[in-house]
JSON list of C-alpha atoms in Angstrom, two decimals:
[
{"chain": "A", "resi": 1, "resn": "UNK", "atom": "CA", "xyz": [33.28, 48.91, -39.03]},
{"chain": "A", "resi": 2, "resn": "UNK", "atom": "CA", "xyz": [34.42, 45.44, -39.00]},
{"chain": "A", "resi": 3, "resn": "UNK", "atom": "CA", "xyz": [35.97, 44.53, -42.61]},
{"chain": "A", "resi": 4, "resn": "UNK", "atom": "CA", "xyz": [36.12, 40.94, -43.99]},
{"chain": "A", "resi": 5, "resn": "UNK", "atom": "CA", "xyz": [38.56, 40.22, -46.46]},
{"chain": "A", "resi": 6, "resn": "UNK", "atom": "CA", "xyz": [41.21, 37.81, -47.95]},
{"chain": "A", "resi": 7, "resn": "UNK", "atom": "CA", "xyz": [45.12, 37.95, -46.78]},
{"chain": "A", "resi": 8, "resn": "UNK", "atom": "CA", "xyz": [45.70, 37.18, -50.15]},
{"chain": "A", "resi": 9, "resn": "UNK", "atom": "CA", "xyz": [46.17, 40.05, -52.48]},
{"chain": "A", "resi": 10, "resn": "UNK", "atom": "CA", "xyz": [44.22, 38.04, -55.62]},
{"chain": "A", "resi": 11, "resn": "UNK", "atom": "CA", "xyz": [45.44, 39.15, -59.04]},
{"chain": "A", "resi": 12, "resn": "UNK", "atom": "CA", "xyz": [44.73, 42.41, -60.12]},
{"chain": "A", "resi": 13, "resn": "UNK", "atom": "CA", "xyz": [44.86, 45.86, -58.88]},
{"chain": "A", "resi": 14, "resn": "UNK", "atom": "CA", "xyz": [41.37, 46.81, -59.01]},
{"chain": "A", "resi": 15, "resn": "UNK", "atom": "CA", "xyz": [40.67, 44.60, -55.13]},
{"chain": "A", "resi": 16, "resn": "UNK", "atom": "CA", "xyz": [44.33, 46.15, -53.49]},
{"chain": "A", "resi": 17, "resn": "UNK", "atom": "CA", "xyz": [43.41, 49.77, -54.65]},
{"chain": "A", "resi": 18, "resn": "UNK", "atom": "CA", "xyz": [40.00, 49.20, -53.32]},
{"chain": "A", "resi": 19, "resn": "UNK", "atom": "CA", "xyz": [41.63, 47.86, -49.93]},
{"chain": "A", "resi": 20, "resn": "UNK", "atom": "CA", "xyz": [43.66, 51.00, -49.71]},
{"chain": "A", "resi": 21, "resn": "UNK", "atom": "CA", "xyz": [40.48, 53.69, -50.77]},
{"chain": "A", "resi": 22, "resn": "UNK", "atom": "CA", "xyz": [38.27, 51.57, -47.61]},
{"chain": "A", "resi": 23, "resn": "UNK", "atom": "CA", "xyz": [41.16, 52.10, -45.11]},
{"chain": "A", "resi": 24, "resn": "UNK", "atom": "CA", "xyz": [41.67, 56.04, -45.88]},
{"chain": "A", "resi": 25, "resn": "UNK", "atom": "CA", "xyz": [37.77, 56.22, -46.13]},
{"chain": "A", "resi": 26, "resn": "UNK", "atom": "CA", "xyz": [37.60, 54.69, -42.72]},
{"chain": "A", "resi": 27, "resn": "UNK", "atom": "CA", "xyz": [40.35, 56.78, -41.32]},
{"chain": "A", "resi": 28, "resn": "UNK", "atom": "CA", "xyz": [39.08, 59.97, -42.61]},
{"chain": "A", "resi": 29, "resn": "UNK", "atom": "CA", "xyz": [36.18, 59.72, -41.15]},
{"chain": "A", "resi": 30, "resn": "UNK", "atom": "CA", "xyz": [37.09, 58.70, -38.15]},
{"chain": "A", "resi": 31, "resn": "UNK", "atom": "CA", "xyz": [36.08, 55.15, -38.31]},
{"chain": "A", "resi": 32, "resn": "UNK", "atom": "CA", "xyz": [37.30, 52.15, -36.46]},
{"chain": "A", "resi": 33, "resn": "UNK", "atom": "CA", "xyz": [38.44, 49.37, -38.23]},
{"chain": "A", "resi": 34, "resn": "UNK", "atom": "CA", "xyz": [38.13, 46.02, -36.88]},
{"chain": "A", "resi": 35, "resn": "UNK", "atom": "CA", "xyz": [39.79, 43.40, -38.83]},
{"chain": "A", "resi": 36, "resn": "UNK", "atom": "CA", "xyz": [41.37, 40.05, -38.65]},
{"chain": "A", "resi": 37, "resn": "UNK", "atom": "CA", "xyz": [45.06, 41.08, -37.56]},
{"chain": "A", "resi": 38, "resn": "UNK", "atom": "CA", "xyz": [46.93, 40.16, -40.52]},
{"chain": "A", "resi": 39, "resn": "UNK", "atom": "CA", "xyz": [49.76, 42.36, -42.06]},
{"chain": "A", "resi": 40, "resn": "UNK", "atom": "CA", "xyz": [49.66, 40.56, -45.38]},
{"chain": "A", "resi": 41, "resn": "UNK", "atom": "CA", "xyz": [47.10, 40.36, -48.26]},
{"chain": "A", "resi": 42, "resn": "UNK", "atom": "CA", "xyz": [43.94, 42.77, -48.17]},
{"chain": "A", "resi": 43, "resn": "UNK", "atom": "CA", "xyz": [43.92, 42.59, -45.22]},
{"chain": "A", "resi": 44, "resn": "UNK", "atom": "CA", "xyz": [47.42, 44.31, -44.59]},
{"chain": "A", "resi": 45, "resn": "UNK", "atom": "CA", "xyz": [46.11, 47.02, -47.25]},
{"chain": "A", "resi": 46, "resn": "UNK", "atom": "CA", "xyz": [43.24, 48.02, -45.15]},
{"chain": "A", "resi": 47, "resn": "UNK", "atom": "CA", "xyz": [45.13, 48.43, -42.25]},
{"chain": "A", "resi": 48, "resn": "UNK", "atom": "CA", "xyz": [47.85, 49.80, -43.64]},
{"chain": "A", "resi": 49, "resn": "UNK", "atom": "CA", "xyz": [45.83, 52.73, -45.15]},
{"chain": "A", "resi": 50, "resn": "UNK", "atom": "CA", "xyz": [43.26, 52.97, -42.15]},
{"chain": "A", "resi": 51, "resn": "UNK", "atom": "CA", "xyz": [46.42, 53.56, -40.26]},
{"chain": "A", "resi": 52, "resn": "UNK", "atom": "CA", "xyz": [47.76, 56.30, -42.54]},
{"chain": "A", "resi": 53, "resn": "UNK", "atom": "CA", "xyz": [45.07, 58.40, -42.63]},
{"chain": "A", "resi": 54, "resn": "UNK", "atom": "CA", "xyz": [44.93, 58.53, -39.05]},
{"chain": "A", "resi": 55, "resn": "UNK", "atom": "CA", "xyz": [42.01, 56.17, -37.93]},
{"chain": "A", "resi": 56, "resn": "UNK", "atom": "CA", "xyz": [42.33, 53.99, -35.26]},
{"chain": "A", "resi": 57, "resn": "UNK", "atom": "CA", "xyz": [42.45, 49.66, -36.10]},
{"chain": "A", "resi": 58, "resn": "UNK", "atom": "CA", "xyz": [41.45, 46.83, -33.98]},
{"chain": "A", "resi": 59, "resn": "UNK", "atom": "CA", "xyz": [43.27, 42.78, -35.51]},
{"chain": "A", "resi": 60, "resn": "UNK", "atom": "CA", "xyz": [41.21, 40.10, -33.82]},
{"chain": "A", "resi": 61, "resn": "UNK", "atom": "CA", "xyz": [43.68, 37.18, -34.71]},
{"chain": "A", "resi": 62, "resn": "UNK", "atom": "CA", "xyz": [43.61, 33.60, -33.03]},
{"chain": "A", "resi": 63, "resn": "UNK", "atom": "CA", "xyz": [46.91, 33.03, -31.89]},
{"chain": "A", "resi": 64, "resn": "UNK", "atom": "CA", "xyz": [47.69, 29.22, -33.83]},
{"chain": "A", "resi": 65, "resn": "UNK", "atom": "CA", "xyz": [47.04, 31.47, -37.33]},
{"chain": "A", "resi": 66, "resn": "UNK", "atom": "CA", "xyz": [49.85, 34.23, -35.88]},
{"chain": "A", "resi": 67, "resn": "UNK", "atom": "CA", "xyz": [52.76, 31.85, -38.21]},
{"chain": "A", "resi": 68, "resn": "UNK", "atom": "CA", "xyz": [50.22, 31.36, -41.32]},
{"chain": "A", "resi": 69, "resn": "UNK", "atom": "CA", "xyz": [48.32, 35.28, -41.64]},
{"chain": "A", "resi": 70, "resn": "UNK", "atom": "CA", "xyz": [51.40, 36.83, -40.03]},
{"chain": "A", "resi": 71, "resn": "UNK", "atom": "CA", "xyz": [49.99, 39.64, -37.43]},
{"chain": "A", "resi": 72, "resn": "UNK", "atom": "CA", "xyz": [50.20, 42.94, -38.07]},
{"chain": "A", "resi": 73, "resn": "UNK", "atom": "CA", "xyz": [52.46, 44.23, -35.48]},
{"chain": "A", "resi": 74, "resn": "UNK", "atom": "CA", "xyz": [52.10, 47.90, -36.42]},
{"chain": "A", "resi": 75, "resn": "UNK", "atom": "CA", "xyz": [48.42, 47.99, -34.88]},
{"chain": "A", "resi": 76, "resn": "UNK", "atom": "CA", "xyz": [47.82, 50.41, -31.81]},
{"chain": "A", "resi": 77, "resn": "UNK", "atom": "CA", "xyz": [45.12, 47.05, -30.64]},
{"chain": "A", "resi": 78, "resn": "UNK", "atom": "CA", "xyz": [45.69, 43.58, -31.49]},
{"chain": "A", "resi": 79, "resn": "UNK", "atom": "CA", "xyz": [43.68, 41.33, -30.29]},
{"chain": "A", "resi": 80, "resn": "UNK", "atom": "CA", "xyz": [45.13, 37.40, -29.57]},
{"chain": "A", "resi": 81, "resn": "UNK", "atom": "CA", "xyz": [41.99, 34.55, -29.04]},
{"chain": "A", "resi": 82, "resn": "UNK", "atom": "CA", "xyz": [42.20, 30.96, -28.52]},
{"chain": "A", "resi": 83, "resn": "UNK", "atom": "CA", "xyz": [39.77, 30.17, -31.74]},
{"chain": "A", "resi": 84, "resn": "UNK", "atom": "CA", "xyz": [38.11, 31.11, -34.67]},
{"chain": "A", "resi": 85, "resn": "UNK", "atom": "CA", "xyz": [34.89, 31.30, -32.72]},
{"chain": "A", "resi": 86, "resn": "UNK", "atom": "CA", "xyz": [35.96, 33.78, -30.43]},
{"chain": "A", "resi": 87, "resn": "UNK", "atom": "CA", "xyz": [37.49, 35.56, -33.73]},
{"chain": "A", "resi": 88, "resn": "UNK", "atom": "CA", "xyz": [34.38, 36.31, -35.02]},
{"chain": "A", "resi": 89, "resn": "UNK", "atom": "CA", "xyz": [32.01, 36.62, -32.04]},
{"chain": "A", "resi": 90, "resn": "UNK", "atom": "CA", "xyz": [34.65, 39.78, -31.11]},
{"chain": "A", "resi": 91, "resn": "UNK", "atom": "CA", "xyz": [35.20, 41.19, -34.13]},
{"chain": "A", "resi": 92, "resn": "UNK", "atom": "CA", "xyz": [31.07, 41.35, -34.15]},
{"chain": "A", "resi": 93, "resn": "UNK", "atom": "CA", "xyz": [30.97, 43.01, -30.72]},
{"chain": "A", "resi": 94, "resn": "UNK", "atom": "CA", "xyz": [33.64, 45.80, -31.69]},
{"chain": "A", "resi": 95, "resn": "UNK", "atom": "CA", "xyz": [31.53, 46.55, -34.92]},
{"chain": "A", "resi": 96, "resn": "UNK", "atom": "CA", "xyz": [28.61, 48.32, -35.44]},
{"chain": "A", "resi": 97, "resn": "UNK", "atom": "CA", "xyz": [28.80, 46.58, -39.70]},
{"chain": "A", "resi": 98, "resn": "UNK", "atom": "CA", "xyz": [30.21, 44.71, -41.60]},
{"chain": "A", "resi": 99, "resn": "UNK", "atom": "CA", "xyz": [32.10, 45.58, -45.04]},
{"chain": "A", "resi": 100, "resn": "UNK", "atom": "CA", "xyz": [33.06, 42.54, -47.62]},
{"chain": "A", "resi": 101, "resn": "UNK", "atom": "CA", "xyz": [35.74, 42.91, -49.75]},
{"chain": "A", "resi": 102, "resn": "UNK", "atom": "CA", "xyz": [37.07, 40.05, -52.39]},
{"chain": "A", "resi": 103, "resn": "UNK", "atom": "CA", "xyz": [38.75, 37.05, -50.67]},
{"chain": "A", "resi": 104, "resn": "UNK", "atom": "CA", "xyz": [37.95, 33.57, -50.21]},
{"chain": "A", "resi": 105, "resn": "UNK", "atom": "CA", "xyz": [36.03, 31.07, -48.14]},
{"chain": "A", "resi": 106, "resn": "UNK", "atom": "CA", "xyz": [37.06, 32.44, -45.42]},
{"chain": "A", "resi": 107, "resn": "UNK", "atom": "CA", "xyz": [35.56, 35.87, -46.25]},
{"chain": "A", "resi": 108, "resn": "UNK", "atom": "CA", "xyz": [32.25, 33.84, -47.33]},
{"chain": "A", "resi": 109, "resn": "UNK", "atom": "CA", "xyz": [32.31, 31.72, -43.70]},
{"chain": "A", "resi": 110, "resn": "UNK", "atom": "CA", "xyz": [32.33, 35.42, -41.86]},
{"chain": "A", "resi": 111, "resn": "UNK", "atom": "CA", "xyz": [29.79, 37.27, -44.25]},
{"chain": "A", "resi": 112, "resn": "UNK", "atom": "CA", "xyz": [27.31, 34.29, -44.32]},
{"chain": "A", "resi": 113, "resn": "UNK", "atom": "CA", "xyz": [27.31, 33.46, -40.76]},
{"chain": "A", "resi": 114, "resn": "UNK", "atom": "CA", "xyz": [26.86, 37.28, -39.86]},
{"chain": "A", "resi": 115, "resn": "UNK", "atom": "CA", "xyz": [23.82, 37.44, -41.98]},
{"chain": "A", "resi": 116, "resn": "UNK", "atom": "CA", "xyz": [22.79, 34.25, -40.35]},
{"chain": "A", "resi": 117, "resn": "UNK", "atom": "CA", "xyz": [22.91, 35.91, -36.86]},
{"chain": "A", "resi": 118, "resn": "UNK", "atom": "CA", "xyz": [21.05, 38.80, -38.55]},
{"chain": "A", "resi": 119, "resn": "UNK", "atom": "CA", "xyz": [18.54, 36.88, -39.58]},
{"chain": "A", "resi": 120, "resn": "UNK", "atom": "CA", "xyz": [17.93, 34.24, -36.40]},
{"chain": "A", "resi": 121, "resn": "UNK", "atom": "CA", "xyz": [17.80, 37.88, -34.39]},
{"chain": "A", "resi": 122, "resn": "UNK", "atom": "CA", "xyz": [20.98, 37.57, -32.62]},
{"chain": "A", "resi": 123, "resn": "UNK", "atom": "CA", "xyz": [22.04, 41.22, -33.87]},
{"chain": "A", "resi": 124, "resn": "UNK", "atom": "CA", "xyz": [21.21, 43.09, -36.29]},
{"chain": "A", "resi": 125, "resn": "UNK", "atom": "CA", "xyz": [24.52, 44.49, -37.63]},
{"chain": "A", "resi": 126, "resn": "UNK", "atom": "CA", "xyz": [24.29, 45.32, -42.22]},
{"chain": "A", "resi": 127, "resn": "UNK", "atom": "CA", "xyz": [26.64, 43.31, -44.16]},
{"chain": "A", "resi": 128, "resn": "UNK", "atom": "CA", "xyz": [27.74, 44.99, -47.56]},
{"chain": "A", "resi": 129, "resn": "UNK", "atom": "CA", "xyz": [29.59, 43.81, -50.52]},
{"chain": "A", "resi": 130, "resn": "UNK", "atom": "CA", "xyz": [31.84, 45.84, -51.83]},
{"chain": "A", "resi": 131, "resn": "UNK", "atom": "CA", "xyz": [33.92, 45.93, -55.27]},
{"chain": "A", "resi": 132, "resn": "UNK", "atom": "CA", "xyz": [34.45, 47.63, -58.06]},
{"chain": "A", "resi": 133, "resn": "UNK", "atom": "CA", "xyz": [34.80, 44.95, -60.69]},
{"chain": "A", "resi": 134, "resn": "UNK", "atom": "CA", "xyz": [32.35, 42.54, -60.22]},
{"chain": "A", "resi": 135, "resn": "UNK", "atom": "CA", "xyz": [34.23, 40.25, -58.01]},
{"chain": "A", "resi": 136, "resn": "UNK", "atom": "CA", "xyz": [30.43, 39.77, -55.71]},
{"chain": "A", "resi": 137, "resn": "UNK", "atom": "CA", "xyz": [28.26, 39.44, -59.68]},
{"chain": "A", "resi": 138, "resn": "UNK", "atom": "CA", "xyz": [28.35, 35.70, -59.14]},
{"chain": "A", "resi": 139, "resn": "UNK", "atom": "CA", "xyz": [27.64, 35.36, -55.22]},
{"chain": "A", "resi": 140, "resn": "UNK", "atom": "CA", "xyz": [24.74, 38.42, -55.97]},
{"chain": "A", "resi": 141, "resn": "UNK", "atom": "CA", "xyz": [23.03, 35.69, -58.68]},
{"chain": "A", "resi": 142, "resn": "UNK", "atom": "CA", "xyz": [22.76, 33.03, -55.94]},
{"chain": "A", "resi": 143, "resn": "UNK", "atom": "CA", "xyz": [21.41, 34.75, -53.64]},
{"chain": "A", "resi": 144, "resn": "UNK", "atom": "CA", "xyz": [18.46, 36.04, -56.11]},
{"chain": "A", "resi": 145, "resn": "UNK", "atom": "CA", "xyz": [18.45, 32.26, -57.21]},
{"chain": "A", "resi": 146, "resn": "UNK", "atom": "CA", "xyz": [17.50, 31.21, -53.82]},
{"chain": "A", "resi": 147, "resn": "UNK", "atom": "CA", "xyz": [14.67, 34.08, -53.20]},
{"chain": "A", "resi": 148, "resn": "UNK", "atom": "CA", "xyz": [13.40, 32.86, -56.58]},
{"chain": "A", "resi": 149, "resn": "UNK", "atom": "CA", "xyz": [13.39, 29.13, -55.90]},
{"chain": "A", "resi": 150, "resn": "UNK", "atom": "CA", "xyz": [12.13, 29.98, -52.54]},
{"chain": "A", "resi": 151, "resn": "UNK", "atom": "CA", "xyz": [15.37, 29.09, -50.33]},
{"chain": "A", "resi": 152, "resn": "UNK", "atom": "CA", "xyz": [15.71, 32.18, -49.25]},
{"chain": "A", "resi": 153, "resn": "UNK", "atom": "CA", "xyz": [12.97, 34.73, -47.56]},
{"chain": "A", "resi": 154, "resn": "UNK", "atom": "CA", "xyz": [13.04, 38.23, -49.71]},
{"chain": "A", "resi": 155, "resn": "UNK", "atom": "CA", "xyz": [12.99, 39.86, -46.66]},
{"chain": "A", "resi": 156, "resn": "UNK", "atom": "CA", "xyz": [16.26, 37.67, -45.86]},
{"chain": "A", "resi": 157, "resn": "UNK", "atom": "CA", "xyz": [17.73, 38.58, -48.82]},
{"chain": "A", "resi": 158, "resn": "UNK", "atom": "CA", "xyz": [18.34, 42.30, -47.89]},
{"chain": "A", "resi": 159, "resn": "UNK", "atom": "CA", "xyz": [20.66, 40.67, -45.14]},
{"chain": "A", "resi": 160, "resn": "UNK", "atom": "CA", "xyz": [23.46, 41.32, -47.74]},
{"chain": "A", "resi": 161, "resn": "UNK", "atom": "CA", "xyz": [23.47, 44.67, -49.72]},
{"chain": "A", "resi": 162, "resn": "UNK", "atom": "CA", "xyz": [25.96, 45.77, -52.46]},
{"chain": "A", "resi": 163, "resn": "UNK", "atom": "CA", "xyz": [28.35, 48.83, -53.06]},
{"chain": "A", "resi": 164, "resn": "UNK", "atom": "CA", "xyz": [30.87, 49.84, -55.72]},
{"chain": "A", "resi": 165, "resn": "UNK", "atom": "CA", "xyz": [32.88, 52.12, -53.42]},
{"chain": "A", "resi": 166, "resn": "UNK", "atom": "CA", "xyz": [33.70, 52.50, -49.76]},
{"chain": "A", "resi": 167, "resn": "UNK", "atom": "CA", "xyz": [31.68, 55.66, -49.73]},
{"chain": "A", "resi": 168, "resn": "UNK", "atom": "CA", "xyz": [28.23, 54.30, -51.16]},
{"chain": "A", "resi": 169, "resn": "UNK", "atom": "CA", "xyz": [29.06, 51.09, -48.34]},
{"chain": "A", "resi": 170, "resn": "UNK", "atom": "CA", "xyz": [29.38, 53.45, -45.61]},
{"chain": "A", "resi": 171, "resn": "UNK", "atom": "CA", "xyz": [26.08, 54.86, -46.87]},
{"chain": "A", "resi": 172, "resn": "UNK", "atom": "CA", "xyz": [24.18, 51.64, -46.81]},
{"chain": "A", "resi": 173, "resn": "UNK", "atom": "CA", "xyz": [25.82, 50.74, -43.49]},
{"chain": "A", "resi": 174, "resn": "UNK", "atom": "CA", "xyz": [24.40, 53.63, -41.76]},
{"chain": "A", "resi": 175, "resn": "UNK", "atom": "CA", "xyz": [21.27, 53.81, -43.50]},
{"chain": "A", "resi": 176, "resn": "UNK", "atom": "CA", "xyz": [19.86, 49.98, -43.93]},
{"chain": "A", "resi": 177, "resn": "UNK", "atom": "CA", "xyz": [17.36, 48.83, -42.21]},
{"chain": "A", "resi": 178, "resn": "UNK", "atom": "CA", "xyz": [16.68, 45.22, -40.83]},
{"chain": "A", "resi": 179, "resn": "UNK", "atom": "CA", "xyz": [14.40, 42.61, -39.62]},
{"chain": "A", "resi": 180, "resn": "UNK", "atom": "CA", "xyz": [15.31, 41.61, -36.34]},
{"chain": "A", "resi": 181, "resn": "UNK", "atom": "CA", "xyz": [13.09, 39.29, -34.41]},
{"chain": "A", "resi": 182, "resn": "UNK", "atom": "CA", "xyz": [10.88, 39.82, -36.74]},
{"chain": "A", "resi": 183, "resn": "UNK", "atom": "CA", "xyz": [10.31, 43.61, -36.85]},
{"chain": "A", "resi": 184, "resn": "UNK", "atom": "CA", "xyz": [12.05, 46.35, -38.32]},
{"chain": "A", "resi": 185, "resn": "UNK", "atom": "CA", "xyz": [14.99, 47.99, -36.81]},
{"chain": "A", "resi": 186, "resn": "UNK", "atom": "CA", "xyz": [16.56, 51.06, -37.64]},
{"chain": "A", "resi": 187, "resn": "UNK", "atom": "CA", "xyz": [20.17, 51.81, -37.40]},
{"chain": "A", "resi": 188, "resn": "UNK", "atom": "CA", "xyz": [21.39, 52.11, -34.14]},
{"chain": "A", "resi": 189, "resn": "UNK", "atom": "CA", "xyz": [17.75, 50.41, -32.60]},
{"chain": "A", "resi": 190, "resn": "UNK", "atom": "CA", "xyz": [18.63, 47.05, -30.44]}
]
């Protein structure tokens, strides 16, 4: 499960403590976590927890952010790539979803351009938005603003689904089902 997420902590505890319950969800269950590399922030929190509970993490990091996101170095995989590009396009081909948790425009640049892959048919991987205190409520509304003003295909709009907890996400991830070149696939189709 690839997470997105900020490597800043924000200001409350409500987004850290979610962080943490993702990572032991993922480890628990046995789940890989594939993440962008960084020790600090959210980011750090999933790990760290992931980690804890026994799962297994991938960090995907470009190696001119290693100074500013500071890599995790207690990660049994750590990826280094030459760009942001390459970032993304690997932490896609580790994961079989994606997971949102609060951050900022970074977080936004992954989860849209995901979707947008999802919905030009270059994979067909579920992107979910997870929080527990309403952190997505405003990024939810524009998306419904652009199915009703037409920007945005209905069908298009289930691209990006919603959670409260790392448990109902993991549910969604394995059980949504997308358009992909214009059918419908099922979890774990191609």
């Amino acid at each position: 499960v690839c997470v997105f997420c900020g490597s800043s902590s924000g200001n409350g505890e409500t987004s850290i403590e979610l962080a943490r319950h993702l990572g032991r969800t993922l480890g628990e269950r046995g789940l890989e976590l594939v993440y962008g590399g960084a020790q600090v922030g959210l980011m750090g929190e999933v790990a760290d927890a992931c980690l804890a509970a026994g799962g297994h993490v991938i960090g995907v990091l470009p190696g001119g952010l290693f100074a500013r996101e500071v890599p995790h170095r207690g990660l049994p995989e750590l990826r280094e790539v030459a760009t942001m590009h390459e970032r993304k396009q690997v932490m896609y081909d580790l994961s079989d979803g994606v997971i949102a948790l609060p951050g900022g425009l970074g977080t936004l640049e992954e989860l849209f351009e995901v979707a947008t892959w999802s919905q030009i048919g270059l994979h067909s991987k579920p992107a979910v938005l997870l929080d527990a205190d309403g952190f997505w409520d405003p990024l939810e509304a524009l998306l419904d603003s652009m199915v009703a003003r037409a920007f945005l295909k209905p069908v298009n709009r289930r691209l990006i689904q919603r959670a409260r907890s790392p448990e109902e996400a993991l549910d969604v991830l394995a059980t949504t089902e997308l358009v992909y070149a214009e059918k419908w696939i099922r979890p774990g189709e191609r």
